[in-house]
mmCIF file of C-alpha atoms in Angstrom:
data_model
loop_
_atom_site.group_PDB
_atom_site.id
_atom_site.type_symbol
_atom_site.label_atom_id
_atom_site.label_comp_id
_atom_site.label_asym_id
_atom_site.label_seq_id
_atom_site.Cartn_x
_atom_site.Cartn_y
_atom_site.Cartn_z
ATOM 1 C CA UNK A 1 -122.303 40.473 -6.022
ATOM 2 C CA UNK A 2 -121.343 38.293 -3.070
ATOM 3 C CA UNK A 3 -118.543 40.867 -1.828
ATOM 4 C CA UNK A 4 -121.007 43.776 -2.681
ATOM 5 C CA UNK A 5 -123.248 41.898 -0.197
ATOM 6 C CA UNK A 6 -120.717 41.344 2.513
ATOM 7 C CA UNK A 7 -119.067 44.792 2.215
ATOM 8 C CA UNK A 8 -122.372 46.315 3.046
ATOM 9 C CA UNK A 9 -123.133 44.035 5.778
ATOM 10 C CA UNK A 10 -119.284 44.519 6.796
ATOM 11 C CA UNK A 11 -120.069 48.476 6.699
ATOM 12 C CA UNK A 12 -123.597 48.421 8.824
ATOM 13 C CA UNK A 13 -121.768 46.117 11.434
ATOM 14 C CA UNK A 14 -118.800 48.398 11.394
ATOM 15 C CA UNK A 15 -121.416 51.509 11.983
ATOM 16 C CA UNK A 16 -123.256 50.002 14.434
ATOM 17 C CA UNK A 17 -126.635 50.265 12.468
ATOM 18 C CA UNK A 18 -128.807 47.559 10.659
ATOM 19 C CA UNK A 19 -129.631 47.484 7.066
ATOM 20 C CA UNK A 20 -133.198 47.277 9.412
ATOM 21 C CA UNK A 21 -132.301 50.549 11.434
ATOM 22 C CA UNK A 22 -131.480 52.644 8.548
ATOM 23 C CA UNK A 23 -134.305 51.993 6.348
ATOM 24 C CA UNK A 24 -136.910 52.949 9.446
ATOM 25 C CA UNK A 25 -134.689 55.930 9.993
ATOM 26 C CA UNK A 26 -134.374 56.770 6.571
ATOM 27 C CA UNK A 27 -130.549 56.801 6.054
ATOM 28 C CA UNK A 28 -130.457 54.793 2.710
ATOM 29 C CA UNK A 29 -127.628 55.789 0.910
ATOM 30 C CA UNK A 30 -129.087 53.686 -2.129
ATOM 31 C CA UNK A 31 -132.244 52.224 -2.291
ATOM 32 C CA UNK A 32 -135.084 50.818 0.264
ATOM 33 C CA UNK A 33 -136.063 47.053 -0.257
ATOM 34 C CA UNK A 34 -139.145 46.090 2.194
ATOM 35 C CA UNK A 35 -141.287 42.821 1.466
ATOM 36 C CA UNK A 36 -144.162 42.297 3.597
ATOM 37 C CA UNK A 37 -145.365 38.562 2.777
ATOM 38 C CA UNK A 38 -148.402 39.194 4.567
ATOM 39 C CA UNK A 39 -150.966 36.038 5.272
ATOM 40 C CA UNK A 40 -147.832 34.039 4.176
ATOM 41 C CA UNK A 41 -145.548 32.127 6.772
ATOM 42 C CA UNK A 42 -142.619 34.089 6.724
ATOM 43 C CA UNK A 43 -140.426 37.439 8.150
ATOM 44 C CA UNK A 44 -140.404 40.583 6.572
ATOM 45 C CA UNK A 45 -137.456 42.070 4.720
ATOM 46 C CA UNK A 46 -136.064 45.524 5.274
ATOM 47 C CA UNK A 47 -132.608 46.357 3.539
ATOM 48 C CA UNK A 48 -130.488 49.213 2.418
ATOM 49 C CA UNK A 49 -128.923 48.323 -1.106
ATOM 50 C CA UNK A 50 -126.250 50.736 -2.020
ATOM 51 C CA UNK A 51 -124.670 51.191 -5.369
ATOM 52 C CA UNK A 52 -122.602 52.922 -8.170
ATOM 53 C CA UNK A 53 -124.226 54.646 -10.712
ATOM 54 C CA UNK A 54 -126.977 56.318 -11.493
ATOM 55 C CA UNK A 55 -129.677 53.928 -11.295
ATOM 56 C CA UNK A 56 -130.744 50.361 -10.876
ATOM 57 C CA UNK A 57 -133.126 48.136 -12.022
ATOM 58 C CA UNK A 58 -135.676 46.848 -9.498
ATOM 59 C CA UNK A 59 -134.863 43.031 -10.114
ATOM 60 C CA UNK A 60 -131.521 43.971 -9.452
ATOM 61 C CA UNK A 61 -131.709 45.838 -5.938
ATOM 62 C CA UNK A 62 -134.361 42.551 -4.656
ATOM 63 C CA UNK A 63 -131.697 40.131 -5.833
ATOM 64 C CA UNK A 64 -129.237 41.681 -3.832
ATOM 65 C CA UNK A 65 -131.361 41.989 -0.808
ATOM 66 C CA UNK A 66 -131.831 37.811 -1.203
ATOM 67 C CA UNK A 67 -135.343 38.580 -2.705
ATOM 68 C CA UNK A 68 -135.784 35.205 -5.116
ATOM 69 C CA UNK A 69 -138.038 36.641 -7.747
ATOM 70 C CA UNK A 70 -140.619 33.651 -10.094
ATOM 71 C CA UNK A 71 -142.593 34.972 -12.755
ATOM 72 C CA UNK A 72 -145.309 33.246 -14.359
ATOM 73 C CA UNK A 73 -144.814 31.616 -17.686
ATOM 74 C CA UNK A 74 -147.089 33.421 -19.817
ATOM 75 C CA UNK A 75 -145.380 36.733 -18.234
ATOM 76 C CA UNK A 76 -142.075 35.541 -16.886
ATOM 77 C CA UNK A 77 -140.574 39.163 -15.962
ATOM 78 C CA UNK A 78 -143.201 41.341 -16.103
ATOM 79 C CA UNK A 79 -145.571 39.722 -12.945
ATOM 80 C CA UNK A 80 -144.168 38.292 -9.847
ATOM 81 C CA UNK A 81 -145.889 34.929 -9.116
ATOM 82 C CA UNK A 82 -143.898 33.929 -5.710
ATOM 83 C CA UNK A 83 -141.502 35.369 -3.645
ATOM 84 C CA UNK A 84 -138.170 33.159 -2.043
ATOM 85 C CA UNK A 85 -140.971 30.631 -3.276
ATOM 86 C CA UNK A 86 -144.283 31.843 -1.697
ATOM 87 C CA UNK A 87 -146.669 31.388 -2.380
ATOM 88 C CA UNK A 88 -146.296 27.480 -2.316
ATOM 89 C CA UNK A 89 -146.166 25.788 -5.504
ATOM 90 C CA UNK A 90 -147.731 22.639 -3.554
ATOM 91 C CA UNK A 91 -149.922 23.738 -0.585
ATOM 92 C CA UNK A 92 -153.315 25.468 -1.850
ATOM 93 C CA UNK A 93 -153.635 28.965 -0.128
ATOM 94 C CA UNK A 94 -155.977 29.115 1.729
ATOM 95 C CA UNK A 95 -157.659 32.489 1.469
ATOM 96 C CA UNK A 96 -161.532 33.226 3.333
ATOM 97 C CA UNK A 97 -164.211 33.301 0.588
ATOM 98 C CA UNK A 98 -162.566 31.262 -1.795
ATOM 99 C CA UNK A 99 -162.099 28.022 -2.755
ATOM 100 C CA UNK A 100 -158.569 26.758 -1.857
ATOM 101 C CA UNK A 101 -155.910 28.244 -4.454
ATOM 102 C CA UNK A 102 -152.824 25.965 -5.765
ATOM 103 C CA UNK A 103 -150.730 28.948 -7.391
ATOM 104 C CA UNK A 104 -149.303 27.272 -10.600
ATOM 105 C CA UNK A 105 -147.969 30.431 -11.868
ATOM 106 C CA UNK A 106 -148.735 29.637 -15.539
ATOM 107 C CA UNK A 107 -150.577 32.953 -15.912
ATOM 108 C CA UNK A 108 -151.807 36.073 -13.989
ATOM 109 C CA UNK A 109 -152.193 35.363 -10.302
ATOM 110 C CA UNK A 110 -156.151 35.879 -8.909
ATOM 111 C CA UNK A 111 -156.975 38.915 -7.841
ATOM 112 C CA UNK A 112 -157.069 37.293 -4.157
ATOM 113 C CA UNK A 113 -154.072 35.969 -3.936
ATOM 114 C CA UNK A 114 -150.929 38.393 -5.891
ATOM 115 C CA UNK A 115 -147.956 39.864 -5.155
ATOM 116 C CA UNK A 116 -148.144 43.775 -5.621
ATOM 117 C CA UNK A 117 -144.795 45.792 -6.772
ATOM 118 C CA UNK A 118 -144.694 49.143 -5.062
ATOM 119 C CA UNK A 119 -142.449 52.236 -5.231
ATOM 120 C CA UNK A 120 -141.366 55.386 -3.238
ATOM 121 C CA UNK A 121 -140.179 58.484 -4.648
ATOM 122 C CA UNK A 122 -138.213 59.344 -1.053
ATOM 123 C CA UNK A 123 -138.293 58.380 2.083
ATOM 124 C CA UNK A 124 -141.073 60.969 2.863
ATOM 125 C CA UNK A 125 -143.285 59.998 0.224
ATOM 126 C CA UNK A 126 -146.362 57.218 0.507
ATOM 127 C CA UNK A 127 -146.239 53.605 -1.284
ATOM 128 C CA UNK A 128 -147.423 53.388 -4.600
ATOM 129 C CA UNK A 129 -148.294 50.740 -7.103
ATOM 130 C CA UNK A 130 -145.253 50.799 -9.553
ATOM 131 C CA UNK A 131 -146.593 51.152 -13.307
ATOM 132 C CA UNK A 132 -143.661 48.605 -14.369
ATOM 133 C CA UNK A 133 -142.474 45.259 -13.666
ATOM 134 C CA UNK A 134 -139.419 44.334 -11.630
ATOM 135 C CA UNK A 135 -137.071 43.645 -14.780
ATOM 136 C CA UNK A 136 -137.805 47.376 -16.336
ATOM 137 C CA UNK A 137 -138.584 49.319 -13.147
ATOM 138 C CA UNK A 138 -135.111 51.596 -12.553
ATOM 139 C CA UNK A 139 -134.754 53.343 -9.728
ATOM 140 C CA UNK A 140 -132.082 55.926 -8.390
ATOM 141 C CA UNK A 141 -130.914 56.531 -4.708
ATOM 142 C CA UNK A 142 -133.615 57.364 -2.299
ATOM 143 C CA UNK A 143 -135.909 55.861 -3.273
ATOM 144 C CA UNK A 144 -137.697 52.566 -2.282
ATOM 145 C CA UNK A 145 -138.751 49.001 -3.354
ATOM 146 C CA UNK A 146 -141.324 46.897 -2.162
ATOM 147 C CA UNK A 147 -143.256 43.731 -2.467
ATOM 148 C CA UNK A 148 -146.732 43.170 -0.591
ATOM 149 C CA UNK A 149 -148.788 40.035 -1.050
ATOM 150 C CA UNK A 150 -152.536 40.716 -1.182
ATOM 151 C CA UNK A 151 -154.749 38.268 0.124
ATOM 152 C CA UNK A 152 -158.232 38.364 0.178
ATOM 153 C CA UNK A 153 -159.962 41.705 0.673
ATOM 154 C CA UNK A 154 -156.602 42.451 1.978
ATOM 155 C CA UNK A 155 -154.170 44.943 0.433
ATOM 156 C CA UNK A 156 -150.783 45.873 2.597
ATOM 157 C CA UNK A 157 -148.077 48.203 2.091
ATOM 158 C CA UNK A 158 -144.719 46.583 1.718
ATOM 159 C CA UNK A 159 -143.687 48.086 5.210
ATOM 160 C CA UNK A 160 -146.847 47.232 7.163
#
């Protein structure tokens, strides 16, 4: 997976394009991965993953765009609980409204403070809430990935 990784990166360099470049310009010869953490402290993702076959799963395409996936205990694949390990496992969140949230991911996350899974059909289409989880969700070239975390009254797009 490591010289999948670098060949791509290898390729984009080679092109003169960013994994960055051709997801905004919808070039994706594979599949779109965008993460917007939103109130959390950290930089968006935007990658091109490219691939044999005829699909992938979802878990599969994150991983390889260095998305670190957690689930929660009582649903360990099915709900994503943090993200590259956000939220924090020891600093409450602190979200306006309520009280200040330490996200144990034991069980389902509160609905002010989750991590939403979204899909798009084609680069043309709009975001929508995927109807699977990350470890069942396939998806075939063109389409797109994302990962948004809600906070609040709150609720961004994976590429806002």
């Amino acid at each position: 997976m490591k010289f999948a990784a670098f060949g791509l990166a290898l390729l984009l360099a080679l092109s003169g394009c960013t994994a960055t470049e051709k997801v905004a310009a919808g070039e994706c010869d594979g599949v779109a991965v965008e993460v917007n953490f939103g109130t959390l402290e950290a930089e968006q993702i935007s990658s091109c993953i490219e691939f044999e076959g005829e699909e992938i799963l979802a878990k599969e395409v994150l991983s390889q765009a260095g998305v670190e996936l957690a689930g929660t205990v009582t649903y360990p694949d099915q709900i994503v609980c943090r993200v590259n390990g956000l939220p924090s496992a020891t600093e409450p969140l602190e979200i306006e409204g309520q009280e200040p949230h330490l996200e144990s991911c034991a069980d389902m996350p509160p609905e002010f403070a989750y991590w939403a899974l979204w899909v798009k059909n084609d680069s043309g289409s709009q975001w929508e809430y995927a109807t699977e989880g990350a470890a069942t969700l396939k998806l075939t070239k063109g389409q797109s990935v994302g990962l948004a975390f809600a906070s609040g009254d709150k609720t961004p797009t994976p590429s806002e």
